Amino acid sequence: MQAWVIGNWKQNPATNHDAMALADALLSATAKEFDKKTCQLMVAPSCIHLATVSARLQDSSLLCAAQDISTHSASIGAYTGDCSAEQIADAGATWTLLGHSERRQYHKECNDILVQKMRNALTQDLGIVFCVGETQAQYDAKQTLDVLTEQLAVIPTLLQQAEQTADCADILAKRLIIAYEPVWAIGTGKVPTVAEVSATHEYIKQTVASFAAPLADINVLYGGSVNAANADNFAASPMINGALVGGAALNAESFLTIADAFARAKA
Ligand code: PGA
């Protein structure tokens, strides 16, 4: 089974020059030594770097994603500061992250907004990496599964609102990936045990499968302080289909070491 390793560059790097240097470092290494069949690589640059990075990666096996899209319109409109799904697709992205905890925290993104964003993404044929995860307080209170149930409720709402629910489920089966990212593990160096992540992924897979039969084989990635040293542990679990990587994705060598760990484990 093909793994997915995705680099979320967040609001990095500071310059287009450095974004291109990171893209070039990934390209030269993947061309030489990386087995692309066993692991699909994707990077999500900031919106301002998306077009140049995706143009540079165009003839490679690396895919490009946006980190977010506009809620208000999938196309054009008077929405100052927003980038639509159509603009993102035109800039060369084929996927978008949605529901990252930093969007939920700093931009108050709730389920209603995320349903609309998902719908906008699908109208432009974008794949969706949907991020879910509990805070430290919720983890401590053993509320993780309740939080995930509530966050995943976006999917049945989307299915119910679709004109053809069965068609929508078939499309989501091809274009939806879930990224489980405990908020307390993001950028902190703290990680849950592989057993904890595996049990949580099993719950996510069962929950998503219960929404519609075509969603039985959904990929679930782990994110939160994944690095070159711990990637092998996560990759060894059959429940973990890849990684969403933040800090360690800003260095081509560490990102590709993580990708290699998943490629070897899933080969
Ligand atoms: P991190 O970020 O790898 O730096 O913890 C992951 C993410 O936010 O997607």
PDB file of N, CA, C and O in Angstrom, residues 24-25 164 171 178 223 258:
ATOM      1  N   ASP A  24      13.984  22.698  -4.697  1.00  0.00           N
ATOM      2  CA  ASP A  24      15.094  22.139  -5.482  1.00  0.00           C
ATOM      3  C   ASP A  24      15.828  21.041  -4.723  1.00  0.00           C
ATOM      4  O   ASP A  24      16.234  20.031  -5.303  1.00  0.00           O
ATOM      5  N   ALA A  25      15.997  21.249  -3.416  1.00  0.00           N
ATOM      6  CA  ALA A  25      16.684  20.222  -2.608  1.00  0.00           C
ATOM      7  C   ALA A  25      15.859  18.935  -2.594  1.00  0.00           C
ATOM      8  O   ALA A  25      16.408  17.833  -2.699  1.00  0.00           O
ATOM      9  N   GLN A 164     -26.114  14.079  -4.922  1.00  0.00           N
ATOM     10  CA  GLN A 164     -26.058  12.625  -5.063  1.00  0.00           C
ATOM     11  C   GLN A 164     -25.122  12.091  -3.992  1.00  0.00           C
ATOM     12  O   GLN A 164     -23.898  12.085  -4.173  1.00  0.00           O
ATOM     13  N   ILE A 171     -16.487  10.006  -4.657  1.00  0.00           N
ATOM     14  CA  ILE A 171     -15.464  11.044  -4.886  1.00  0.00           C
ATOM     15  C   ILE A 171     -14.582  11.189  -3.647  1.00  0.00           C
ATOM     16  O   ILE A 171     -13.354  11.235  -3.735  1.00  0.00           O
ATOM     17  N   ILE A 178      -7.475  11.633   6.030  1.00  0.00           N
ATOM     18  CA  ILE A 178      -7.596  12.217   7.371  1.00  0.00           C
ATOM     19  C   ILE A 178      -6.192  12.302   7.976  1.00  0.00           C
ATOM     20  O   ILE A 178      -5.404  11.354   7.867  1.00  0.00           O
ATOM     21  N   GLY A 223       0.208  13.198  12.480  1.00  0.00           N
ATOM     22  CA  GLY A 223       1.005  14.431  12.482  1.00  0.00           C
ATOM     23  C   GLY A 223       1.196  14.944  13.892  1.00  0.00           C
ATOM     24  O   GLY A 223       0.313  14.804  14.742  1.00  0.00           O
ATOM     25  N   ILE A 258      12.113  10.802   6.682  1.00  0.00           N
ATOM     26  CA  ILE A 258      10.771  10.391   7.140  1.00  0.00           C
ATOM     27  C   ILE A 258      10.056   9.640   6.011  1.00  0.00           C
ATOM     28  O   ILE A 258       9.486   8.562   6.211  1.00  0.00           O
TER      29      ILE A 258
END
